Each structure stands twice: as C-alpha cells, then as structure tokens.
XYZ file of C-alpha atoms in Angstrom:
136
model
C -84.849 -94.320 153.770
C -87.802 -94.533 151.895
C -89.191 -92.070 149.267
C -92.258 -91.413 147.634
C -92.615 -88.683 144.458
C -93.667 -85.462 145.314
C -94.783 -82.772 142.454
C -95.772 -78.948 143.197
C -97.910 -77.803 140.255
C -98.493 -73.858 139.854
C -101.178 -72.773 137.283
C -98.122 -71.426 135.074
C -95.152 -74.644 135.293
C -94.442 -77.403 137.379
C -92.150 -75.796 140.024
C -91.068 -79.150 142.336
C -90.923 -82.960 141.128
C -88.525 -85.225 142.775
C -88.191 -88.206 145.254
C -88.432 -86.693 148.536
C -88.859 -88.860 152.233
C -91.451 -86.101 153.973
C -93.320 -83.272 153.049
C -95.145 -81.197 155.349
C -98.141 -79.454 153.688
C -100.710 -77.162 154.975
C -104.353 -78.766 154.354
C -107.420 -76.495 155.177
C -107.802 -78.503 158.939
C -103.914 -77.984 159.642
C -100.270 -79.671 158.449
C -100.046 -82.764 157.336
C -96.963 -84.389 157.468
C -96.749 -87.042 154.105
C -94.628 -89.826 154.164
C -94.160 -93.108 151.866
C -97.289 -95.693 152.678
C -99.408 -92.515 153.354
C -103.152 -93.015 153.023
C -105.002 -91.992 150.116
C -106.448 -88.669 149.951
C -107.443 -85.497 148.473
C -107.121 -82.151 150.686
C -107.694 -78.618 150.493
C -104.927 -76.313 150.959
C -104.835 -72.997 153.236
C -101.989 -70.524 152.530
C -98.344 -71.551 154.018
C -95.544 -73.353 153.881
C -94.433 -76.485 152.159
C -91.331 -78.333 153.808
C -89.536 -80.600 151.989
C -87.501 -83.235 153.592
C -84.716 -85.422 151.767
C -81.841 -86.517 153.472
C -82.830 -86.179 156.603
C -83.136 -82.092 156.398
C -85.532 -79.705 155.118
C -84.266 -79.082 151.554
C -87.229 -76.609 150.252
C -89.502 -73.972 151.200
C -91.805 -73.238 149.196
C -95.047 -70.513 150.029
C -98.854 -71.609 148.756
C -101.688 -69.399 148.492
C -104.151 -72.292 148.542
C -105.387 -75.331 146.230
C -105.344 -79.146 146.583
C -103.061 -82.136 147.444
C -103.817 -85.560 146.520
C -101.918 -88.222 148.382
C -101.181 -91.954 147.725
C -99.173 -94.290 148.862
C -96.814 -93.351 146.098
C -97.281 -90.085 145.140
C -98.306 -86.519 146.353
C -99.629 -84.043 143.835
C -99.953 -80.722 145.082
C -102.019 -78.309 142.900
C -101.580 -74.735 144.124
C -103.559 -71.381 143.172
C -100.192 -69.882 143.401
C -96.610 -70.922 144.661
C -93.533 -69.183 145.123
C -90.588 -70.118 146.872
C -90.100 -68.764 150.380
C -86.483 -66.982 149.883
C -88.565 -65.059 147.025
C -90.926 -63.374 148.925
C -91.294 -59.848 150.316
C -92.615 -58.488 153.509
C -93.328 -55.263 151.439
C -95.124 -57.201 148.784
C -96.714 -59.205 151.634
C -98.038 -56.237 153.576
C -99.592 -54.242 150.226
C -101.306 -57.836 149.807
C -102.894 -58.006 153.342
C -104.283 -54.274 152.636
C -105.358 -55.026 149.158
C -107.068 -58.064 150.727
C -108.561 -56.375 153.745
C -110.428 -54.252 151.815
C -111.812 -56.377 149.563
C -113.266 -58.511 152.682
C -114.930 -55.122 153.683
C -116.478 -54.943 150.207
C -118.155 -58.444 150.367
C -119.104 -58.158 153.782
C -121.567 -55.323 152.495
C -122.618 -57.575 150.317
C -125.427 -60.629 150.905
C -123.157 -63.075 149.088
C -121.840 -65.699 151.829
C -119.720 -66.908 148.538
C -118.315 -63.493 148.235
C -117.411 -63.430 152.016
C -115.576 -66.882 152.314
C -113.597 -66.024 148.988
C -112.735 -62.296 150.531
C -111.629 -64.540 153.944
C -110.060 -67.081 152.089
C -107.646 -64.453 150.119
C -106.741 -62.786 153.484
C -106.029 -65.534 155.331
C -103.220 -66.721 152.637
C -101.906 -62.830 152.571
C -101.335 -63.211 155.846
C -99.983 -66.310 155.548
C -97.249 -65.239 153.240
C -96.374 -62.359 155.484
C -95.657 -64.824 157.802
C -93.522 -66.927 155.939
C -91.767 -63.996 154.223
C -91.199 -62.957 158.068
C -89.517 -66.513 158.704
C-alpha cells in the first residue's frame, strides 16, 4: 500500500515521524482523513484526536490541543500547540482543565475583547476535547 511521511511536531520535540498509509486529523471545519496523492494544503487544527493508520490498523493515538497541518502529496506536517498521546491522559487532569478553562471564558466575556473571547472558546473547546479522548 502506499505511504506518505507523516511528522507530529510539539513546541518541546518531535513526538511522531514515520511512513504511515492514513492519518485522520482534526482541522478547525472537521476530520480530515490524509492519504498519499492528498491535495496540498494548510489547515487549522481544533483539539482531538490523531489516528494513525499503517498496516491496515490504527497504530497511534495521539491527543492535540490545536495548531496547524500542512499537507502535500508527500508529506503531512502537523504543528501542534500541545500533543500528548491518548493512553497518557487523565480524566482528572481533563476535568480540572475544563474548570480552569470555563472560568477563564467567563473572564473575557466581561471583557470587550472579541480576541479575548475566541482565545477563552478556543482553550475550552480543546479541554473538552481531551476529556473526551481521555474518556475513549
């Protein structure tokens, strides 16, 4: 089957390179599913799940908080705000996120910054996002 290199680039290390044959991502509008031959690209990311396919199975989970993909024909580069594997996460951790997060949304939304707001959204949406996948 064909393969095409994937990488999975954290702010701290490069966490996933390899040949894989699929990857499911989660762009801002919904998944995209990236094969070899793809067309080019660049997409924002919304918090969940990257699936990795090789062999015919899914081979790695791995949890993203946001960032961007860029996808060729060749090659998809995925640069995430964070990323941790899914077997690592914690529904604890997950929850205490969502709270921290809530209440920084109420924060902004007394304030007149629409920036503010859509960051404040943006950070709750990917905490609950990783509850989600930590509930998986």
């Amino acid at each position: 089957m064909a393969t095409f290199t994937l990488e999975l680039v954290s702010p701290e290390q490069l966490l996933f390179s390899d040949e894989v044959e699929m990857a499911e991502i989660p762009a801002a509008e919904g998944y995209i599913g990236v094969l070899p031959g793809h067309a080019p690209m660049i997409v924002a990311l919304k918090g969940g799940v990257i699936r990795i396919h090789k062999g015919g199975a899914i081979t790695h989970r791995l949890f993203v908080a946001g960032g961007f993909a860029e996808i060729t024909a060749e090659r998809c580069t995925v640069l995430a705000e964070e990323a941790v594997p899914v077997a690592d996460l914690s529904r604890d951790s997950a929850a205490t996120r969502i709270a921290e997060a809530e209440a920084a949304y109420a924060e902004a939304a007394k304030g007149e910054s629409v920036e503010a707001r859509e960051a404040a959204m943006a950070r709750l949406l990917a905490a609950r996002a990783r509850l989600e996948a930590a509930s998986a």
